[in-house]
Amino acid sequence: VALSSEAGSEEMITTVLDMLYDMCWSNSSSITGGIVLIVKFALHCLANPNLEMTVRDSAALVVATLAESKPKTLGSRCNIEEIVECLFNLIENSNDSAAGALFENNPAWREDMDNNSKDGRAEDDDADERDWDSPTATSMAQGTLDMLACELPKKYIYQPVMSRCVTRLSSTNPNQRKAGIACLGVIAEGCTESMREHLPEVVPHVLHAAGDSEAQVRECACFALGQLSEHCQPEILAYSNQILPIVFALLDDTTVQVQATSCYVLEMFCERLEPSGVRPLLDSLVRKLASMLESSTKRSVQEMAVAAMAATAVAAEEEFAPYVPGVAQLMSKLLELREATMYTLRGRALECMGHVAIAVGKENFRPYFQQTMQCACEGLTFDCTELHEFAYAVFANLSKVMGEEFAPVLGELVPHLIDVIKMDEGQFEQAEATGDEGKAFNSLDDSDDEENADNYILHVRTALLDSKKGAITAIGEMASHTGSAFVPFLEEVMAVLQTAAKNWHPLIKAESAEALSSMVVPSVAAHHGGSINWTKGDISGANPMSPHTNAVVSAVLGELLKLMDDDDKGAVGKACEGIQSVLELCGPHALMPVSTDCLTKTHALLARKSPCQMAEEAEGEVEGGDLLTEDDDHDTFMTSVCDLVGTYGRIMGPHFAKYLNQFLPAICAYAKQSRPSSDRSMAVGCLGEIAQELGVGISEHFETIFYPASLACLADEDDNVKRNAAFTIGVCCEGLGELVVSQYPQILSTISPLFQIDSSASDQSAACVDNAAAAVSRMITTCPQAVQPMNQVLPVLLKALPLKNDMTENETVYKCLLGLLQANHPDVAVNKAEFLRVFQSAMAEGSNVDDELKVSINQALAALA
């Protein structure tokens, strides 16, 4: 194998690479034992400029597939530094755009880039246009690096990449600076947790690159900013005052690529921004995007400008209302486009109107509802699946905004959506003979054709797959928001969703899980006036669900429980969320018939013994490691699993206590210091939800589980972990009352450092202080005599108020202060000025304190006067 790359033909090398690819998923010890040699050979081929690009692409695919199939083995046994260096070299030695991966599948982007190339060539230059479907050195390197970042344990990949990014960003060579900032953007998705933790060091590098003298570096800086904005939410929002002005300036860049990627940053950044964050730039931003839209002749820039306008509207919320007439007029022109090359721009305009509706609400959007719906429905008559997908997204958003006013169109739309969901997006066909009978393997490619062992090929219509996903989303939102009007369609929709839940594609299964839980809502609207009155843990009385609702719930939960055994984590996570949604709507009688299955499957997920975790178990067995080790990174779907555990406590109440011996050890495994901070935060937060719902039901586990876990996490280095630990210890004190007063001194001592955190540093810091204040408030409310010395504790608490971030705890802290006032506690008079300040802030205009609480606070102000 090693010699073949030197002396053998490309055909021989391709055959070897094909064979290695086919073996990547094998659990044979021969493969794991030879992984170092396999990677070395693949890198040698990948870096060899004398080989055809398709051969080198096959080599890249071998490395990427090993990262996916054997992440721990690759990380621990292979030289990751060598792999990463090879990928960086490919990018910096190529003249291709390193931000092009964002848009290469967009026809408008391709056309604009080809036109730019033509403009830069002499009239007699016959150079061919770029073949966009062929691999390039940059696309291979970025695709491989993305897979490494997504799949490898982060302790193996993050530092080797980041150290090279920083080194190259200080280089005098612009190609190296391009590679440095581009690779930083590439790993943002896979290394999101590490990026979030290191944003204070990362962001300055990106912002500096955004001002680089070279356009290719500025373009990649925008790409990196967009990736951080998309994957490092909400932490990245703390940098809005630095990021938005720079991006705003880049909208005027003379380079088309920079303009388009700047719009992409705005789209990603503004989607989660609060109105206060976008307010200072709102007017100038809307005017700038409108100007770009009207003046630019580049479709790629126009499309991204419309997308950025939509995200700006979502961020501004109702403050966007004054701009709706002007924006709607702009979009109306685009909604009339009928040329096939303009379909994507028309779709973007349709999408923008849907986002505007979400932003400004029913009353402000009503004048534009009919026109938007007509345009969306007309788009379904065009032979363009992408335009159909945009229409389905608009149907989803408008049903959410207009509610029952959307119901009249259900009779026309639901049957169409059902037909789309029923369509077959892929089929197996007999593979054609190649005519090369002696060849054992065929070249690898990245098409939508997948060959199986029986020599059949699965032809996948990717566009239809996306349309089907969009149709499922739309039908789920319609069920959720149109009330009883959806009931006549339930039977047929349920049938098609049950079939979709068995689809081969994970995204279809995940979307089906989310839509399935929505099917319960119309029945509750029709038979229960929109809500079911149920009591925590009460299964002795009559079932409050109507026979119709009971039947729908039974069918939905049955399908979601099957999906909990799926081999895709995304589908499993959505199934857990769906079950949670149904149980919280319908109560204990919904859970009772399936409680054994629910609890068993949930525990299996916590213990990492479910089908979707078996691949990791198999690799762990080969490596001889534990199932849950420090190599493992946070699985985002496990947050949904832990949320479901909290729901069991909310639904079952004291009945859940008998299962704590099984669940608590599995949960606490994620709270170990060796686990990622997201795991620790998730685990201690789950303990808090259990404690809040079970109250004294956790008493026998407090000293062995809840108390030590909370104290350890209160001393954690991560603010999110400390925040959840403060919540947990607070609700433990609230629920257990006098049983834990002996621990008050230690709790107060451990929680005290949280009040020294700078609340202005980040949202996470502010939330941490807020939850510390809420925890102390719960302790005072429960046993004020045990909070000693009160004359030292109370001033610290008051100084931390009003709350800065977690407004859900307003009732907790004001209930505490009002209780002290009502009891004429002696320390109230001593701290009267602070009490007045806190109460006055609660009554101020724009306060997040609810009106009912304000009535009591206003009375308290009168008493203090």
GROMACS .gro file of C-alpha atoms in nm, residues 455-680:
model
  226
  455ASN     CA    1  -2.545  -0.427  -0.614
  456TYR     CA    2  -2.851  -0.205  -0.592
  457ILE     CA    3  -2.821   0.173  -0.597
  458LEU     CA    4  -3.036   0.405  -0.387
  459HIS     CA    5  -3.123   0.709  -0.597
  460VAL     CA    6  -3.211   0.997  -0.362
  461ARG     CA    7  -3.394   1.307  -0.477
  462THR     CA    8  -3.241   1.545  -0.225
  463ALA     CA    9  -3.462   1.838  -0.320
  464LEU     CA   10  -3.775   1.630  -0.258
  465LEU     CA   11  -3.631   1.520   0.074
  466ASP     CA   12  -3.604   1.885   0.180
  467SER     CA   13  -3.957   1.955   0.057
  468LYS     CA   14  -4.093   1.661   0.253
  469LYS     CA   15  -3.921   1.788   0.568
  470GLY     CA   16  -4.071   2.134   0.511
  471ALA     CA   17  -4.417   1.989   0.453
  472ILE     CA   18  -4.398   1.795   0.781
  473THR     CA   19  -4.293   2.110   0.966
  474ALA     CA   20  -4.580   2.308   0.814
  475ILE     CA   21  -4.843   2.047   0.895
  476GLY     CA   22  -4.720   2.028   1.254
  477GLU     CA   23  -4.742   2.404   1.300
  478MET     CA   24  -5.091   2.412   1.147
  479ALA     CA   25  -5.205   2.148   1.393
  480SER     CA   26  -5.054   2.341   1.683
  481HIS     CA   27  -5.209   2.678   1.602
  482THR     CA   28  -5.536   2.643   1.414
  483GLY     CA   29  -5.732   2.486   1.699
  484SER     CA   30  -6.028   2.256   1.651
  485ALA     CA   31  -6.042   2.336   1.278
  486PHE     CA   32  -5.762   2.084   1.227
  487VAL     CA   33  -5.952   1.791   1.383
  488PRO     CA   34  -6.113   1.670   1.054
  489PHE     CA   35  -5.764   1.613   0.911
  490LEU     CA   36  -5.618   1.431   1.211
  491GLU     CA   37  -5.680   1.073   1.104
  492GLU     CA   38  -5.518   1.107   0.763
  493VAL     CA   39  -5.233   1.322   0.891
  494MET     CA   40  -5.159   1.079   1.173
  495ALA     CA   41  -5.137   0.793   0.924
  496VAL     CA   42  -4.890   0.973   0.699
  497LEU     CA   43  -4.677   1.086   0.994
  498GLN     CA   44  -4.663   0.731   1.131
  499THR     CA   45  -4.521   0.622   0.797
  500ALA     CA   46  -4.279   0.916   0.783
  501ALA     CA   47  -4.152   0.828   1.131
  502LYS     CA   48  -4.017   0.504   0.980
  503ASN     CA   49  -3.837   0.688   0.698
  504TRP     CA   50  -3.476   0.595   0.628
  505HIS     CA   51  -3.356   0.955   0.660
  506PRO     CA   52  -3.286   1.085   1.015
  507LEU     CA   53  -3.408   1.439   0.940
  508ILE     CA   54  -3.747   1.310   0.828
  509LYS     CA   55  -3.777   1.096   1.139
  510ALA     CA   56  -3.681   1.386   1.366
  511GLU     CA   57  -3.926   1.623   1.196
  512SER     CA   58  -4.201   1.360   1.220
  513ALA     CA   59  -4.140   1.324   1.593
  514GLU     CA   60  -4.184   1.696   1.640
  515ALA     CA   61  -4.502   1.706   1.429
  516LEU     CA   62  -4.653   1.399   1.597
  517SER     CA   63  -4.669   1.567   1.936
  518SER     CA   64  -4.859   1.858   1.776
  519MET     CA   65  -5.143   1.624   1.676
  520VAL     CA   66  -5.270   1.620   2.034
  521VAL     CA   67  -5.329   1.998   2.037
  522PRO     CA   68  -5.635   2.010   1.803
  523SER     CA   69  -5.814   1.740   2.003
  524VAL     CA   70  -5.748   1.928   2.327
  525ALA     CA   71  -5.879   2.245   2.162
  526ALA     CA   72  -6.194   2.072   2.040
  527HIS     CA   73  -6.276   1.865   2.348
  528HIS     CA   74  -6.119   2.053   2.640
  529GLY     CA   75  -6.131   2.421   2.545
  530GLY     CA   76  -5.754   2.427   2.484
  531SER     CA   77  -5.629   2.288   2.816
  532ILE     CA   78  -5.669   1.984   3.041
  533ASN     CA   79  -5.693   2.027   3.415
  534TRP     CA   80  -5.478   1.761   3.580
  535THR     CA   81  -5.315   1.720   3.920
  536LYS     CA   82  -4.954   1.614   3.975
  537GLY     CA   83  -4.934   1.245   4.066
  538ASP     CA   84  -5.313   1.194   4.075
  539ILE     CA   85  -5.413   0.881   3.884
  540SER     CA   86  -5.686   0.770   4.125
  541GLY     CA   87  -5.960   0.993   3.985
  542ALA     CA   88  -6.138   0.981   3.651
  543ASN     CA   89  -5.935   1.028   3.336
  544PRO     CA   90  -5.976   1.396   3.241
  545MET     CA   91  -5.908   1.321   2.873
  546SER     CA   92  -6.199   1.267   2.634
  547PRO     CA   93  -6.207   0.934   2.447
  548HIS     CA   94  -6.093   1.114   2.130
  549THR     CA   95  -5.801   1.287   2.302
  550ASN     CA   96  -5.708   0.965   2.481
  551ALA     CA   97  -5.695   0.779   2.148
  552VAL     CA   98  -5.479   1.047   1.984
  553VAL     CA   99  -5.244   1.059   2.283
  554SER     CA  100  -5.210   0.681   2.283
  555ALA     CA  101  -5.123   0.673   1.912
  556VAL     CA  102  -4.877   0.962   1.936
  557LEU     CA  103  -4.694   0.829   2.242
  558GLY     CA  104  -4.676   0.484   2.082
  559GLU     CA  105  -4.493   0.624   1.780
  560LEU     CA  106  -4.263   0.845   1.988
  561LEU     CA  107  -4.165   0.553   2.210
  562LYS     CA  108  -4.064   0.358   1.900
  563LEU     CA  109  -3.847   0.651   1.793
  564MET     CA  110  -3.670   0.647   2.130
  565ASP     CA  111  -3.516   0.321   2.007
  566ASP     CA  112  -3.398   0.476   1.682
  567ASP     CA  113  -3.029   0.469   1.594
  568ASP     CA  114  -3.018   0.843   1.522
  569LYS     CA  115  -2.961   1.074   1.817
  570GLY     CA  116  -3.142   1.366   1.659
  571ALA     CA  117  -3.458   1.161   1.613
  572VAL     CA  118  -3.432   1.027   1.968
  573GLY     CA  119  -3.394   1.378   2.108
  574LYS     CA  120  -3.701   1.500   1.919
  575ALA     CA  121  -3.896   1.195   2.039
  576CYS     CA  122  -3.809   1.283   2.401
  577GLU     CA  123  -3.918   1.642   2.345
  578GLY     CA  124  -4.243   1.522   2.190
  579ILE     CA  125  -4.321   1.293   2.481
  580GLN     CA  126  -4.247   1.578   2.722
  581SER     CA  127  -4.484   1.807   2.532
  582VAL     CA  128  -4.770   1.555   2.534
  583LEU     CA  129  -4.729   1.466   2.901
  584GLU     CA  130  -4.718   1.828   3.016
  585LEU     CA  131  -5.034   1.902   2.818
  586CYS     CA  132  -5.231   1.592   2.922
  587GLY     CA  133  -5.096   1.490   3.264
  588PRO     CA  134  -5.058   1.165   3.461
  589HIS     CA  135  -5.332   0.968   3.286
  590ALA     CA  136  -5.144   1.009   2.957
  591LEU     CA  137  -4.827   0.867   3.113
  592MET     CA  138  -4.982   0.584   3.314
  593PRO     CA  139  -5.038   0.331   3.031
  594VAL     CA  140  -4.684   0.374   2.895
  595SER     CA  141  -4.496   0.462   3.214
  596THR     CA  142  -4.288   0.144   3.222
  597ASP     CA  143  -4.171   0.188   2.862
  598CYS     CA  144  -4.104   0.559   2.912
  599LEU     CA  145  -3.899   0.516   3.228
  600THR     CA  146  -3.708   0.213   3.098
  601LYS     CA  147  -3.611   0.376   2.769
  602THR     CA  148  -3.518   0.704   2.936
  603HIS     CA  149  -3.296   0.530   3.189
  604ALA     CA  150  -3.129   0.334   2.907
  605LEU     CA  151  -3.044   0.662   2.736
  606LEU     CA  152  -2.896   0.807   3.055
  607ALA     CA  153  -2.692   0.489   3.098
  608ARG     CA  154  -2.583   0.507   2.731
  609LYS     CA  155  -2.731   0.169   2.650
  610SER     CA  156  -2.977   0.268   2.377
  611PRO     CA  157  -2.942   0.177   2.008
  612CYS     CA  158  -2.830   0.529   1.913
  613GLN     CA  159  -2.536   0.490   2.152
  614MET     CA  160  -2.433   0.139   2.049
  615ALA     CA  161  -2.173   0.251   1.795
  616GLU     CA  162  -1.986   0.437   2.069
  617GLU     CA  163  -2.018   0.132   2.293
  618ALA     CA  164  -1.871  -0.088   2.022
  619GLU     CA  165  -1.571   0.142   1.979
  620GLY     CA  166  -1.533   0.158   2.357
  621GLU     CA  167  -1.518  -0.221   2.369
  622VAL     CA  168  -1.252  -0.231   2.100
  623GLU     CA  169  -1.052   0.032   2.287
  624GLY     CA  170  -1.121  -0.136   2.622
  625GLY     CA  171  -1.260   0.187   2.766
  626ASP     CA  172  -1.558   0.285   2.977
  627LEU     CA  173  -1.881   0.391   2.811
  628LEU     CA  174  -1.863   0.736   2.968
  629THR     CA  175  -1.508   0.868   2.970
  630GLU     CA  176  -1.335   1.200   2.956
  631ASP     CA  177  -1.298   1.149   2.580
  632ASP     CA  178  -1.674   1.183   2.538
  633ASP     CA  179  -1.813   1.523   2.446
  634HIS     CA  180  -2.152   1.666   2.531
  635ASP     CA  181  -2.435   1.510   2.332
  636THR     CA  182  -2.687   1.786   2.278
  637PHE     CA  183  -2.977   1.541   2.256
  638MET     CA  184  -2.908   1.433   2.615
  639THR     CA  185  -3.041   1.771   2.730
  640SER     CA  186  -3.380   1.659   2.593
  641VAL     CA  187  -3.345   1.330   2.782
  642CYS     CA  188  -3.275   1.510   3.110
  643ASP     CA  189  -3.563   1.752   3.048
  644LEU     CA  190  -3.788   1.448   3.011
  645VAL     CA  191  -3.669   1.320   3.349
  646GLY     CA  192  -3.773   1.651   3.504
  647THR     CA  193  -4.112   1.613   3.337
  648TYR     CA  194  -4.158   1.272   3.501
  649GLY     CA  195  -4.118   1.445   3.837
  650ARG     CA  196  -4.365   1.714   3.731
  651ILE     CA  197  -4.622   1.458   3.619
  652MET     CA  198  -4.572   1.174   3.870
  653GLY     CA  199  -4.490   1.383   4.174
  654PRO     CA  200  -4.417   1.161   4.478
  655HIS     CA  201  -4.464   0.846   4.269
  656PHE     CA  202  -4.135   0.921   4.094
  657ALA     CA  203  -3.939   0.901   4.421
  658LYS     CA  204  -3.923   0.521   4.411
  659TYR     CA  205  -3.729   0.538   4.085
  660LEU     CA  206  -3.459   0.775   4.215
  661ASN     CA  207  -3.227   0.491   4.315
  662GLN     CA  208  -3.204   0.402   3.945
  663PHE     CA  209  -3.200   0.748   3.789
  664LEU     CA  210  -2.978   0.951   4.023
  665PRO     CA  211  -2.652   0.756   3.970
  666ALA     CA  212  -2.696   0.774   3.593
  667ILE     CA  213  -2.758   1.150   3.609
  668CYS     CA  214  -2.468   1.214   3.844
  669ALA     CA  215  -2.225   1.041   3.607
  670TYR     CA  216  -2.259   1.351   3.390
  671ALA     CA  217  -2.182   1.585   3.681
  672LYS     CA  218  -1.825   1.461   3.730
  673GLN     CA  219  -1.553   1.721   3.695
  674SER     CA  220  -1.400   1.525   3.406
  675ARG     CA  221  -1.715   1.578   3.199
  676PRO     CA  222  -1.764   1.882   2.972
  677SER     CA  223  -1.919   2.187   3.137
  678SER     CA  224  -2.239   2.141   2.935
  679ASP     CA  225  -2.279   1.793   3.084
  680ARG     CA  226  -2.216   1.920   3.436
   0.00000   0.00000   0.00000
